[in-house]
Each structure stands twice: as structure tokens, then as C-alpha cells.
mmCIF file of C-alpha atoms and ligand atoms in Angstrom:
data_model
loop_
_atom_site.group_PDB
_atom_site.id
_atom_site.type_symbol
_atom_site.label_atom_id
_atom_site.label_comp_id
_atom_site.label_asym_id
_atom_site.label_seq_id
_atom_site.Cartn_x
_atom_site.Cartn_y
_atom_site.Cartn_z
ATOM 1 C CA MET A 822 -54.897 -58.055 17.480
ATOM 2 C CA ASN A 823 -58.559 -58.058 16.704
ATOM 3 C CA LEU A 824 -59.358 -55.291 14.242
ATOM 4 C CA PRO A 825 -62.350 -55.243 11.881
ATOM 5 C CA ILE A 826 -62.045 -54.468 8.169
ATOM 6 C CA PHE A 827 -61.448 -50.723 7.775
ATOM 7 C CA LYS A 828 -64.633 -50.124 5.768
ATOM 8 C CA LEU A 829 -63.900 -46.544 4.752
ATOM 9 C CA GLU A 830 -60.333 -47.131 3.563
ATOM 10 C CA ASP A 831 -61.451 -50.368 1.904
ATOM 11 C CA TYR A 832 -64.245 -48.557 0.036
ATOM 12 C CA LEU A 833 -61.900 -45.798 -1.111
ATOM 13 C CA ALA A 834 -59.086 -48.160 -2.093
ATOM 14 C CA THR A 835 -61.116 -49.511 -5.012
ATOM 15 C CA ARG A 836 -62.314 -46.092 -6.193
ATOM 16 C CA GLU A 837 -59.974 -43.273 -5.170
ATOM 17 C CA PHE A 838 -57.291 -43.918 -7.764
ATOM 18 C CA SER A 839 -59.504 -44.945 -10.663
ATOM 19 C CA ALA A 840 -62.538 -42.652 -10.562
ATOM 20 C CA PRO A 841 -62.107 -39.204 -12.128
ATOM 21 C CA TYR A 842 -63.991 -37.225 -9.433
ATOM 22 C CA MET A 843 -63.357 -37.710 -5.739
ATOM 23 C CA PHE A 844 -66.289 -35.850 -4.267
ATOM 24 C CA CYS A 845 -65.589 -37.200 -0.767
ATOM 25 C CA ALA A 846 -61.837 -36.713 -0.300
ATOM 26 C CA SER A 847 -60.911 -35.976 3.275
ATOM 27 C CA ASP A 848 -57.935 -33.767 2.466
ATOM 28 C CA MET A 849 -57.419 -30.356 0.906
ATOM 29 C CA GLU A 850 -56.035 -29.745 -2.576
ATOM 30 C CA THR A 851 -52.348 -30.595 -2.507
ATOM 31 C CA HIS A 852 -49.152 -28.868 -3.684
ATOM 32 C CA THR A 853 -46.403 -30.104 -5.991
ATOM 33 C CA MET A 854 -42.805 -30.732 -4.999
ATOM 34 C CA SER A 855 -41.633 -27.683 -6.943
ATOM 35 C CA GLU A 856 -44.215 -25.453 -5.248
ATOM 36 C CA LEU A 857 -43.154 -26.681 -1.833
ATOM 37 C CA LEU A 858 -39.436 -26.298 -2.547
ATOM 38 C CA ALA A 859 -40.090 -22.741 -3.721
ATOM 39 C CA MET A 860 -41.560 -21.962 -0.275
ATOM 40 C CA ALA A 861 -38.479 -23.227 1.617
ATOM 41 C CA ASP A 862 -36.561 -20.808 3.811
ATOM 42 C CA GLU A 863 -32.760 -20.790 3.759
ATOM 43 C CA GLU A 864 -32.349 -23.246 6.607
ATOM 44 C CA CYS A 865 -34.697 -25.769 5.020
ATOM 45 C CA GLN A 866 -32.990 -25.388 1.644
ATOM 46 C CA GLN A 867 -29.668 -26.155 3.307
ATOM 47 C CA LEU A 868 -31.125 -29.185 5.112
ATOM 48 C CA TRP A 869 -32.669 -30.408 1.859
ATOM 49 C CA ASN A 870 -29.490 -30.042 -0.178
ATOM 50 C CA THR A 871 -27.345 -31.877 2.362
ATOM 51 C CA LEU A 872 -29.907 -34.495 3.309
ATOM 52 C CA ASP A 873 -28.768 -38.114 3.474
ATOM 53 C CA PHE A 874 -30.758 -41.256 4.085
ATOM 54 C CA ARG A 875 -29.740 -42.500 7.490
ATOM 55 C CA TYR A 876 -32.353 -43.499 10.015
ATOM 56 C CA THR A 877 -33.901 -40.446 11.604
ATOM 57 C CA GLU A 878 -34.719 -39.876 15.278
ATOM 58 C CA THR A 879 -37.731 -41.905 16.455
ATOM 59 C CA THR A 880 -39.294 -38.846 18.043
ATOM 60 C CA GLY A 881 -38.928 -36.791 14.852
ATOM 61 C CA HIS A 882 -36.337 -34.264 13.631
ATOM 62 C CA PRO A 883 -35.648 -31.823 16.538
ATOM 63 C CA LEU A 884 -36.294 -28.813 14.297
ATOM 64 C CA LEU A 885 -39.527 -30.333 13.010
ATOM 65 C CA ARG A 886 -40.723 -30.927 16.559
ATOM 66 C CA GLN A 887 -39.771 -27.373 17.410
ATOM 67 C CA ASP A 888 -41.744 -26.022 14.440
ATOM 68 C CA ILE A 889 -44.740 -28.122 15.481
ATOM 69 C CA SER A 890 -44.520 -27.032 19.125
ATOM 70 C CA GLN A 891 -44.771 -23.419 18.021
ATOM 71 C CA MET A 892 -48.342 -24.039 16.930
ATOM 72 C CA TYR A 893 -49.261 -24.661 20.586
ATOM 73 C CA ALA A 894 -49.050 -22.737 23.872
ATOM 74 C CA ASP A 895 -45.701 -22.052 25.545
ATOM 75 C CA SER A 896 -46.251 -25.021 27.851
ATOM 76 C CA ILE A 897 -45.792 -27.268 24.783
ATOM 77 C CA THR A 898 -42.123 -27.472 23.802
ATOM 78 C CA SER A 899 -40.479 -29.787 21.279
ATOM 79 C CA GLU A 900 -40.188 -32.319 24.120
ATOM 80 C CA HIS A 901 -43.963 -32.481 24.249
ATOM 81 C CA VAL A 902 -44.247 -33.512 20.602
ATOM 82 C CA LEU A 903 -43.822 -36.970 19.078
ATOM 83 C CA CYS A 904 -43.948 -37.448 15.299
ATOM 84 C CA PHE A 905 -45.583 -40.357 13.527
ATOM 85 C CA ALA A 906 -46.192 -41.750 10.049
ATOM 86 C CA GLY A 907 -49.384 -39.757 9.504
ATOM 87 C CA ALA A 908 -52.151 -39.283 12.026
ATOM 88 C CA GLU A 909 -53.089 -42.940 11.748
ATOM 89 C CA GLU A 910 -49.974 -44.206 13.509
ATOM 90 C CA GLY A 911 -50.546 -41.625 16.246
ATOM 91 C CA ILE A 912 -54.059 -42.960 16.908
ATOM 92 C CA PHE A 913 -52.742 -46.509 16.997
ATOM 93 C CA CYS A 914 -49.840 -45.769 19.348
ATOM 94 C CA ALA A 915 -51.867 -43.603 21.719
ATOM 95 C CA ALA A 916 -54.641 -46.187 22.078
ATOM 96 C CA GLN A 917 -52.144 -49.017 22.518
ATOM 97 C CA SER A 918 -50.210 -47.017 25.096
ATOM 98 C CA LEU A 919 -53.189 -45.879 27.151
ATOM 99 C CA LEU A 920 -55.664 -48.739 27.075
ATOM 100 C CA THR A 921 -55.617 -52.216 28.629
ATOM 101 C CA PRO A 922 -58.439 -54.803 28.706
ATOM 102 C CA GLU A 923 -59.440 -53.527 32.175
ATOM 103 C CA ASP A 924 -60.091 -50.013 30.862
ATOM 104 C CA HIS A 925 -63.083 -48.375 29.218
ATOM 105 C CA ALA A 926 -63.153 -45.712 26.502
ATOM 106 C CA ILE A 927 -65.844 -43.356 25.197
ATOM 107 C CA VAL A 928 -65.905 -42.302 21.562
ATOM 108 C CA ALA A 929 -68.155 -39.926 19.630
ATOM 109 C CA VAL A 930 -69.554 -41.558 16.466
ATOM 110 C CA PRO A 931 -69.753 -41.471 13.487
ATOM 111 C CA CYS A 932 -66.022 -40.970 13.258
ATOM 112 C CA TYR A 933 -62.892 -41.885 11.357
ATOM 113 C CA GLN A 934 -62.988 -45.622 11.969
ATOM 114 C CA SER A 935 -59.640 -45.944 13.781
ATOM 115 C CA LEU A 936 -60.823 -43.685 16.585
ATOM 116 C CA ALA A 937 -63.445 -46.265 17.522
ATOM 117 C CA ALA A 938 -62.006 -49.539 16.184
ATOM 118 C CA ILE A 939 -58.525 -49.382 17.726
ATOM 119 C CA PRO A 940 -59.773 -48.640 21.272
ATOM 120 C CA GLY A 941 -62.503 -51.222 20.633
ATOM 121 C CA SER A 942 -59.878 -53.873 19.927
ATOM 122 C CA LEU A 943 -58.247 -53.184 23.285
ATOM 123 C CA CYS A 944 -61.061 -52.662 25.792
ATOM 124 C CA GLU A 945 -64.780 -52.024 26.175
ATOM 125 C CA THR A 946 -65.915 -48.831 24.473
ATOM 126 C CA THR A 947 -69.129 -46.832 24.606
ATOM 127 C CA PRO A 948 -70.173 -44.898 21.509
ATOM 128 C CA ILE A 949 -71.805 -41.495 21.934
ATOM 129 C CA HIS A 950 -74.049 -41.149 18.901
ATOM 130 C CA LEU A 951 -74.148 -37.733 17.267
ATOM 131 C CA HIS A 952 -77.504 -36.890 15.647
ATOM 132 C CA PRO A 953 -78.430 -34.580 12.774
ATOM 133 C CA GLU A 954 -81.556 -33.377 14.641
ATOM 134 C CA ASN A 955 -79.132 -32.028 17.222
ATOM 135 C CA GLN A 956 -76.862 -30.510 14.536
ATOM 136 C CA TRP A 957 -74.475 -33.442 15.211
ATOM 137 C CA GLN A 958 -73.528 -31.751 18.485
ATOM 138 C CA LEU A 959 -71.783 -33.549 21.339
ATOM 139 C CA ASP A 960 -73.968 -33.941 24.424
ATOM 140 C CA VAL A 961 -71.577 -33.589 27.372
ATOM 141 C CA GLU A 962 -74.331 -34.698 29.757
ATOM 142 C CA GLU A 963 -74.515 -37.981 27.872
ATOM 143 C CA VAL A 964 -70.740 -38.368 28.087
ATOM 144 C CA LYS A 965 -71.091 -37.802 31.841
ATOM 145 C CA ARG A 966 -73.730 -40.509 32.127
ATOM 146 C CA ARG A 967 -71.515 -42.983 30.260
ATOM 147 C CA ILE A 968 -68.467 -42.567 32.469
ATOM 148 C CA ARG A 969 -67.574 -45.659 34.473
ATOM 149 C CA PRO A 970 -65.050 -46.017 37.307
ATOM 150 C CA ASN A 971 -62.580 -47.534 34.806
ATOM 151 C CA THR A 972 -63.084 -44.991 31.997
ATOM 152 C CA LYS A 973 -59.593 -44.022 30.908
ATOM 153 C CA LEU A 974 -60.052 -42.211 27.618
ATOM 154 C CA ILE A 975 -62.513 -40.029 25.693
ATOM 155 C CA LEU A 976 -61.921 -39.667 21.938
ATOM 156 C CA ILE A 977 -63.241 -36.692 19.985
ATOM 157 C CA ASN A 978 -62.569 -35.064 16.601
ATOM 158 C CA TYR A 979 -63.154 -31.360 15.851
ATOM 159 C CA PRO A 980 -63.605 -30.003 13.219
ATOM 160 C CA HIS A 981 -65.441 -33.246 12.693
ATOM 161 C CA ASN A 982 -65.095 -35.716 9.858
ATOM 162 C CA PRO A 983 -67.549 -36.519 8.276
ATOM 163 C CA THR A 984 -70.105 -33.911 9.462
ATOM 164 C CA GLY A 985 -67.876 -30.815 9.405
ATOM 165 C CA THR A 986 -69.301 -29.654 12.736
ATOM 166 C CA LEU A 987 -67.527 -27.999 15.632
ATOM 167 C CA ILE A 988 -68.249 -27.699 19.318
ATOM 168 C CA ASP A 989 -67.983 -24.276 20.943
ATOM 169 C CA SER A 990 -65.350 -23.468 23.520
ATOM 170 C CA ALA A 991 -67.879 -23.655 26.388
ATOM 171 C CA THR A 992 -68.598 -27.288 25.425
ATOM 172 C CA GLN A 993 -64.893 -28.008 25.135
ATOM 173 C CA HIS A 994 -64.409 -26.469 28.570
ATOM 174 C CA ALA A 995 -67.240 -28.554 30.057
ATOM 175 C CA LEU A 996 -65.741 -31.716 28.583
ATOM 176 C CA VAL A 997 -62.303 -30.888 29.979
ATOM 177 C CA GLU A 998 -63.772 -30.221 33.428
ATOM 178 C CA LEU A 999 -65.637 -33.522 33.306
ATOM 179 C CA ALA A 1000 -62.506 -35.403 32.249
ATOM 180 C CA ARG A 1001 -60.394 -33.653 34.871
ATOM 181 C CA ALA A 1002 -62.860 -34.472 37.643
ATOM 182 C CA ASN A 1003 -62.749 -38.150 36.633
ATOM 183 C CA ASP A 1004 -59.033 -38.340 35.774
ATOM 184 C CA ILE A 1005 -59.703 -39.310 32.149
ATOM 185 C CA TYR A 1006 -57.457 -38.626 29.155
ATOM 186 C CA ILE A 1007 -58.925 -36.791 26.163
ATOM 187 C CA PHE A 1008 -57.598 -37.778 22.756
ATOM 188 C CA SER A 1009 -58.542 -34.911 20.480
ATOM 189 C CA ASP A 1010 -58.186 -35.531 16.760
ATOM 190 C CA GLU A 1011 -57.447 -32.022 15.490
ATOM 191 C CA VAL A 1012 -56.361 -32.904 11.964
ATOM 192 C CA TYR A 1013 -58.763 -30.291 10.528
ATOM 193 C CA ARG A 1014 -57.766 -27.534 12.917
ATOM 194 C CA LEU A 1015 -56.919 -24.214 11.173
ATOM 195 C CA LEU A 1016 -59.534 -24.975 8.518
ATOM 196 C CA GLU A 1017 -62.560 -23.448 10.222
ATOM 197 C CA VAL A 1018 -65.133 -21.681 8.053
ATOM 198 C CA ASN A 1019 -65.073 -18.782 10.539
ATOM 199 C CA ASP A 1020 -61.679 -18.216 12.129
ATOM 200 C CA GLN A 1021 -63.309 -17.116 15.394
ATOM 201 C CA ASP A 1022 -64.781 -20.617 15.836
ATOM 202 C CA ARG A 1023 -61.298 -22.142 16.145
ATOM 203 C CA LEU A 1024 -60.909 -24.191 19.314
ATOM 204 C CA GLU A 1025 -57.814 -24.200 21.487
ATOM 205 C CA PRO A 1026 -55.808 -27.398 21.001
ATOM 206 C CA ILE A 1027 -56.657 -29.773 23.857
ATOM 207 C CA ALA A 1028 -52.943 -29.997 24.717
ATOM 208 C CA ASN A 1029 -53.045 -26.291 25.618
ATOM 209 C CA VAL A 1030 -56.014 -26.465 27.925
ATOM 210 C CA TYR A 1031 -55.862 -29.885 29.558
ATOM 211 C CA GLU A 1032 -52.913 -31.545 31.262
ATOM 212 C CA LYS A 1033 -54.193 -34.982 30.222
ATOM 213 C CA GLY A 1034 -55.153 -33.893 26.715
ATOM 214 C CA LEU A 1035 -53.516 -35.334 23.592
ATOM 215 C CA SER A 1036 -53.739 -33.213 20.430
ATOM 216 C CA LEU A 1037 -53.447 -35.124 17.174
ATOM 217 C CA GLY A 1038 -52.105 -33.092 14.231
ATOM 218 C CA VAL A 1039 -50.955 -33.943 10.724
ATOM 219 C CA MET A 1040 -49.688 -32.563 7.431
ATOM 220 C CA SER A 1041 -52.440 -34.431 5.563
ATOM 221 C CA LYS A 1042 -55.694 -32.532 5.912
ATOM 222 C CA SER A 1043 -55.772 -28.744 6.378
ATOM 223 C CA LEU A 1044 -52.372 -28.465 4.695
ATOM 224 C CA GLY A 1045 -53.212 -30.994 1.963
ATOM 225 C CA LEU A 1046 -49.945 -32.968 2.112
ATOM 226 C CA PRO A 1047 -50.980 -36.546 3.040
ATOM 227 C CA GLY A 1048 -48.279 -38.168 0.908
ATOM 228 C CA LEU A 1049 -45.654 -36.832 3.315
ATOM 229 C CA ARG A 1050 -47.024 -39.201 5.983
ATOM 230 C CA ILE A 1051 -46.026 -36.932 8.850
ATOM 231 C CA GLY A 1052 -48.312 -36.551 11.848
ATOM 232 C CA TRP A 1053 -47.781 -35.862 15.541
ATOM 233 C CA ILE A 1054 -49.198 -35.896 19.035
ATOM 234 C CA ALA A 1055 -48.654 -32.888 21.285
ATOM 235 C CA THR A 1056 -49.318 -33.280 25.003
ATOM 236 C CA GLN A 1057 -48.120 -32.065 28.368
ATOM 237 C CA GLU A 1058 -47.886 -35.727 29.445
ATOM 238 C CA LYS A 1059 -44.363 -36.684 28.443
ATOM 239 C CA ALA A 1060 -44.741 -40.170 29.944
ATOM 240 C CA VAL A 1061 -47.492 -40.999 27.441
ATOM 241 C CA LEU A 1062 -45.317 -39.836 24.565
ATOM 242 C CA HIS A 1063 -42.533 -42.059 25.835
ATOM 243 C CA GLN A 1064 -44.870 -45.068 25.821
ATOM 244 C CA CYS A 1065 -46.024 -44.150 22.320
ATOM 245 C CA SER A 1066 -42.422 -44.006 21.118
ATOM 246 C CA GLN A 1067 -41.881 -47.518 22.506
ATOM 247 C CA MET A 1068 -44.811 -48.659 20.373
ATOM 248 C CA LYS A 1069 -43.465 -46.786 17.351
ATOM 249 C CA HIS A 1070 -40.235 -48.839 17.579
ATOM 250 C CA TYR A 1071 -42.381 -51.820 16.522
ATOM 251 C CA LEU A 1072 -44.030 -49.954 13.654
ATOM 252 C CA THR A 1073 -42.228 -47.429 11.458
ATOM 253 C CA ILE A 1074 -39.247 -46.860 13.838
ATOM 254 C CA CYS A 1075 -38.734 -43.369 12.492
ATOM 255 C CA ASN A 1076 -40.096 -40.938 9.926
ATOM 256 C CA SER A 1077 -39.069 -40.620 6.300
ATOM 257 C CA ALA A 1078 -36.042 -38.286 6.163
ATOM 258 C CA PRO A 1079 -37.164 -36.267 3.097
ATOM 259 C CA SER A 1080 -40.693 -35.947 4.477
ATOM 260 C CA GLU A 1081 -39.409 -34.408 7.679
ATOM 261 C CA ILE A 1082 -37.645 -31.617 5.828
ATOM 262 C CA LEU A 1083 -40.528 -31.095 3.395
ATOM 263 C CA SER A 1084 -42.884 -30.867 6.371
ATOM 264 C CA MET A 1085 -40.713 -28.190 7.930
ATOM 265 C CA MET A 1086 -40.836 -26.214 4.690
ATOM 266 C CA ALA A 1087 -44.616 -26.445 4.647
ATOM 267 C CA LEU A 1088 -45.102 -25.651 8.331
ATOM 268 C CA ARG A 1089 -42.934 -22.564 8.075
ATOM 269 C CA ALA A 1090 -44.982 -21.452 5.054
ATOM 270 C CA ARG A 1091 -48.272 -22.617 6.579
ATOM 271 C CA GLU A 1092 -49.980 -19.237 6.519
ATOM 272 C CA GLN A 1093 -49.519 -19.084 2.745
ATOM 273 C CA ILE A 1094 -50.743 -22.667 2.282
ATOM 274 C CA LEU A 1095 -53.676 -22.241 4.655
ATOM 275 C CA GLU A 1096 -54.715 -18.964 3.086
ATOM 276 C CA ARG A 1097 -55.071 -20.633 -0.304
ATOM 277 C CA ASN A 1098 -56.778 -23.676 1.192
ATOM 278 C CA ARG A 1099 -59.274 -21.705 3.269
ATOM 279 C CA GLN A 1100 -60.230 -19.609 0.277
ATOM 280 C CA LEU A 1101 -60.803 -22.702 -1.849
ATOM 281 C CA MET A 1102 -62.756 -24.426 0.943
ATOM 282 C CA ARG A 1103 -64.986 -21.403 1.556
ATOM 283 C CA THR A 1104 -65.702 -20.800 -2.137
ATOM 284 C CA ASN A 1105 -66.548 -24.475 -2.705
ATOM 285 C CA LEU A 1106 -68.693 -24.575 0.411
ATOM 286 C CA ARG A 1107 -70.771 -21.591 -0.749
ATOM 287 C CA GLN A 1108 -71.430 -23.362 -4.019
ATOM 288 C CA LEU A 1109 -72.351 -26.588 -2.268
ATOM 289 C CA GLU A 1110 -74.655 -24.722 0.053
ATOM 290 C CA GLU A 1111 -76.482 -23.131 -2.886
ATOM 291 C CA PHE A 1112 -76.922 -26.575 -4.383
ATOM 292 C CA PHE A 1113 -78.396 -28.068 -1.217
ATOM 293 C CA GLU A 1114 -80.664 -25.053 -0.805
ATOM 294 C CA SER A 1115 -82.121 -25.460 -4.255
ATOM 295 C CA TYR A 1116 -82.429 -29.243 -3.857
ATOM 296 C CA ALA A 1117 -83.858 -29.083 -0.320
ATOM 297 C CA ASP A 1118 -86.724 -31.369 -1.369
ATOM 298 C CA ARG A 1119 -84.225 -34.141 -2.052
ATOM 299 C CA PHE A 1120 -81.394 -33.564 0.432
ATOM 300 C CA GLU A 1121 -81.070 -32.389 3.991
ATOM 301 C CA TRP A 1122 -77.828 -31.244 5.483
ATOM 302 C CA VAL A 1123 -76.237 -29.503 8.405
ATOM 303 C CA ARG A 1124 -73.897 -26.787 7.194
ATOM 304 C CA PRO A 1125 -70.244 -27.621 8.022
ATOM 305 C CA GLN A 1126 -68.318 -25.232 10.257
ATOM 306 C CA GLY A 1127 -64.846 -26.541 9.525
ATOM 307 C CA GLY A 1128 -62.732 -29.142 7.780
ATOM 308 C CA CYS A 1129 -63.597 -30.013 4.194
ATOM 309 C CA THR A 1130 -66.336 -32.632 4.519
ATOM 310 C CA GLY A 1131 -70.090 -32.569 5.062
ATOM 311 C CA PHE A 1132 -72.662 -35.292 5.698
ATOM 312 C CA PRO A 1133 -75.959 -34.636 3.884
ATOM 313 C CA GLU A 1134 -78.860 -37.056 3.755
ATOM 314 C CA LEU A 1135 -80.557 -38.313 0.620
ATOM 315 C CA LYS A 1136 -84.317 -37.856 0.964
ATOM 316 C CA MET A 1137 -85.472 -39.516 -2.258
ATOM 317 C CA GLY A 1138 -87.815 -42.293 -1.213
ATOM 318 C CA GLY A 1139 -87.183 -45.726 -2.661
ATOM 319 C CA MET A 1140 -83.471 -45.341 -3.254
ATOM 320 C CA THR A 1141 -80.792 -46.303 -0.768
ATOM 321 C CA ILE A 1142 -77.631 -44.261 -0.621
ATOM 322 C CA ASP A 1143 -75.569 -47.332 -1.550
ATOM 323 C CA THR A 1144 -77.463 -47.740 -4.822
ATOM 324 C CA PHE A 1145 -77.300 -43.998 -5.425
ATOM 325 C CA ALA A 1146 -73.508 -44.019 -4.865
ATOM 326 C CA ASP A 1147 -72.960 -47.003 -7.188
ATOM 327 C CA GLN A 1148 -75.035 -45.490 -10.003
ATOM 328 C CA LEU A 1149 -73.428 -42.074 -9.571
ATOM 329 C CA LEU A 1150 -70.009 -43.641 -9.936
ATOM 330 C CA ASP A 1151 -71.047 -45.694 -12.981
ATOM 331 C CA GLN A 1152 -72.734 -42.852 -14.812
ATOM 332 C CA GLU A 1153 -70.680 -39.811 -13.860
ATOM 333 C CA GLY A 1154 -67.398 -41.099 -12.404
ATOM 334 C CA VAL A 1155 -68.099 -39.307 -9.122
ATOM 335 C CA VAL A 1156 -67.261 -40.920 -5.768
ATOM 336 C CA ILE A 1157 -69.224 -40.198 -2.589
ATOM 337 C CA LEU A 1158 -69.032 -42.108 0.679
ATOM 338 C CA PRO A 1159 -72.274 -43.795 1.809
ATOM 339 C CA ALA A 1160 -73.194 -43.988 5.511
ATOM 340 C CA SER A 1161 -72.790 -47.772 5.492
ATOM 341 C CA VAL A 1162 -69.002 -47.358 5.677
ATOM 342 C CA TYR A 1163 -69.667 -45.657 9.027
ATOM 343 C CA ASP A 1164 -71.916 -48.551 10.094
ATOM 344 C CA LEU A 1165 -74.975 -46.307 9.874
ATOM 345 C CA GLU A 1166 -78.250 -47.460 8.367
ATOM 346 C CA SER A 1167 -79.347 -43.971 7.350
ATOM 347 C CA ASN A 1168 -79.116 -42.419 3.873
ATOM 348 C CA HIS A 1169 -76.359 -39.963 4.797
ATOM 349 C CA PHE A 1170 -73.264 -39.662 2.656
ATOM 350 C CA ARG A 1171 -69.975 -37.794 2.856
ATOM 351 C CA VAL A 1172 -69.179 -35.105 0.322
ATOM 352 C CA SER A 1173 -66.110 -32.886 0.348
ATOM 353 C CA PHE A 1174 -65.259 -29.368 -0.699
ATOM 354 C CA GLY A 1175 -61.492 -29.171 -0.463
ATOM 355 C CA ARG A 1176 -60.503 -29.968 -4.013
ATOM 356 C CA SER A 1177 -60.256 -27.569 -6.944
ATOM 357 C CA HIS A 1178 -62.313 -29.895 -9.153
ATOM 358 C CA MET A 1179 -65.289 -29.789 -6.779
ATOM 359 C CA PRO A 1180 -67.418 -27.553 -9.045
ATOM 360 C CA GLU A 1181 -67.064 -30.090 -11.859
ATOM 361 C CA ALA A 1182 -67.858 -33.005 -9.513
ATOM 362 C CA LEU A 1183 -70.886 -31.099 -8.225
ATOM 363 C CA SER A 1184 -72.216 -30.354 -11.697
ATOM 364 C CA ARG A 1185 -71.956 -34.061 -12.595
ATOM 365 C CA PHE A 1186 -73.657 -34.916 -9.314
ATOM 366 C CA GLN A 1187 -76.439 -32.451 -10.173
ATOM 367 C CA ARG A 1188 -76.843 -33.906 -13.659
ATOM 368 C CA PHE A 1189 -77.181 -37.359 -12.149
ATOM 369 C CA VAL A 1190 -79.799 -36.192 -9.633
ATOM 370 C CA ASP A 1191 -81.743 -34.353 -12.342
ATOM 371 C CA GLY A 1192 -81.810 -37.538 -14.401
ATOM 372 C CA LEU A 1193 -83.327 -39.681 -11.667
HETATM 373 C C1 PLP B 1613 -60.414 -37.503 11.342
HETATM 374 C C2 PLP B 1613 -59.224 -38.224 10.788
HETATM 375 N N1 PLP B 1613 -58.231 -38.559 11.614
HETATM 376 C C3 PLP B 1613 -57.138 -39.213 11.165
HETATM 377 C C4 PLP B 1613 -57.008 -39.568 9.838
HETATM 378 C C5 PLP B 1613 -55.774 -40.281 9.362
HETATM 379 O O1 PLP B 1613 -54.947 -39.353 8.736
HETATM 380 P P1 PLP B 1613 -53.593 -39.716 7.996
HETATM 381 O O2 PLP B 1613 -53.938 -40.087 6.614
HETATM 382 O O3 PLP B 1613 -52.819 -38.479 8.031
HETATM 383 O O4 PLP B 1613 -52.933 -40.804 8.744
HETATM 384 C C6 PLP B 1613 -58.022 -39.246 8.952
HETATM 385 C C7 PLP B 1613 -57.923 -39.618 7.522
HETATM 386 O O5 PLP B 1613 -58.857 -39.545 6.768
HETATM 387 C C8 PLP B 1613 -59.154 -38.543 9.434
HETATM 388 O O6 PLP B 1613 -60.140 -38.181 8.620
#
């Protein structure tokens, strides 16, 4: 294996658990155990109270897979769902299952590093660079130009981390048609799905609309339950899931038994959880937007359309975003994520608006900027 240092996780590892204000968290505000247990329906309560600690099924608890499948079209049944330890393991297994050194993959960047690094450790990859001048939008014509005879996989992520942008359904459709015409898989990281700023912008899961589409989902982001470490891939291609499960035998083997039941509780109560989370995200985003409007001489940003992260650019001449981030942390205890962790040389940085303490983090951020 030939993987580079995971810059983003490495950067966060030394800050996330010690700094008071995570102003770049990639997940929504969480819930406590007692809150989650209070949401449980009768069946889940029964499963919880009689739970033991044997190994669980590699593919995931049958009822959990059934609950997950119900978030997709009828063509996706529990047999079209494979559970993983978070989304991360899903990315790893899918790339390992699909790609060989003879293949080629295309990935939109910037992105969550695994989406580029894991394919990149297995075969040649071509990055498609998203640009702020173009509202970070995906150029399907560019994807078309980059396709080679051996292109096997295209990796995308919408709503997008870090920019918070979305593509529209016409673009999704064009991408699917392009992939279909060239017999290419699409791995669609949909961990922020259901957290769109406007509900009508929500895209169909790729697994619904493309027979070679893999939809990546997780409890971590929109639902705010990353500590459960439960993710999944849904796809019409059962053979790919089978290969992924073979890979999983070498990794976590199976999911954590308590997490499976807790995930079922949360998924069955997802409308309640999402309602709270969307409200918090939208309120925070309005506040953030007001800030960037009044500080437009110092920052430029593209308004997010979904997820809980945005990617503004620092426009204060003479200061790099790395220095800015270090001083902000020292003086105010606020963590942001500089573009260098995404291998970008620009002065962009990730901020987030999913946590209840965002207003406090923002006011400290503002105080720091005012003091410069
Ligand atoms: C876009 C994206 N995909 C996947 C992951 C991995 O998620 P998990 O922590 O659930 O494994 C992350 C985590 O930040 C992410 O932002």
C-alpha cells in the first residue's frame, strides 16, 4: 500500500480534541445516548435490551440494511446495501474492489482526501479541478475530455465538502449519461445528502438513477452521529458489494453490535433529527452569510447550498491562511482548516455551520479579524 499522510485528519487530530471552538467540523451537532434511546421505537428497544456481543453479520444487521434501503428507490432492497465502519471504510473497500493498476479514475478536487488518495494508490487518476470563479461547479465537458479507454471510475461528492456546493439534476443526468456511454462506475459520496439548504435542490441518490452508481451514505454527517461508525454503500450492482464484503473481511469484519441498533433507532427517527439539524444549519448559515457580506473587503465566498461546510477565501494581502489559522487558534481557540490540507496554494479555508456553538466561534473569529 502506498498512501500519503492524510493531511486533513492529521491536522485535525492535533486540534479537534483540545481547542474549544471547532469552526470547521464536518459533521452536524450530535445527540446524546439518552436522547437517542428516547427516540427508539418498540422493536429497537427490544433489540437493545436483549442485545449480546457476538460477531454481527459482515453485511450489516438485516433490519439495519432494510431501514437503509428504504431511503432509496424500490430497486434498492436490503440486498443492495452493505454496511461499513463509517463512510471511510466504504471508500476504501469500493476503490480496492473496483480499481487495478491497469485502470484509470477521475476525481473532482478539492475533496475529502480519501476520495482521491485511495484511488491514486491503486491506479492513475486525473483530478478535475473545481474553481471558485465557476462557483466550484463540475464541468461535465472537462470530465468527458479526461475519459480514457481504461477509465473505470468517476468519484464525486454532493453536497460537496469543503465548498458546500451542489450540482443540479441536469448536470447529474449528463454525468450519468456520459458514464453509461463509456461503461464507467460513478462513486457518489452522498454523506451530506438530506442536508440541503433548499429541499428542492436535493439530488436523487446515484444508486437510484444509474445501474453502475454507488451511493455512499453514513450516520456521521447530516445525522451528526459519527461516533457510531456506521456507513454504507447502496448500489444495484450486487457483485461489487460482494467484492467489497470480501475486502471488509480483512478490515473490521463486521460492525459494532450496539452501533447497529443505535443506528436503526436514529434512522427510524431521522425526520426528527434532520428537522433539528436543518434548522440549526440554516440559522447558522444566515449568520455566517451576514458576516461575509459585511466583511466582503476581506473575504470572498461562494454561498453553500448543502452540507455544513463552506470554503471562503482570505483576501487580506500579506497574510497566508496558514499563519492566519495558527494565530486564530492561539489567540481565540478557534480551529479553521487552511487550503494547504487540500494541497491547494490559495488562501481558502474551510469553515462549518453545523454546530450549536458556531455563533460563539464566529464572534471570536470576528474579534480576531477586527484586531488584525
Ligand atoms: C465527504 C466525506 N466523505 C467521507 C467522510 C468519512 O466519513 P466517516 O467519518 O463517516 O467515515 C468524510 C469525513 O469527513 C467526508 O467529509
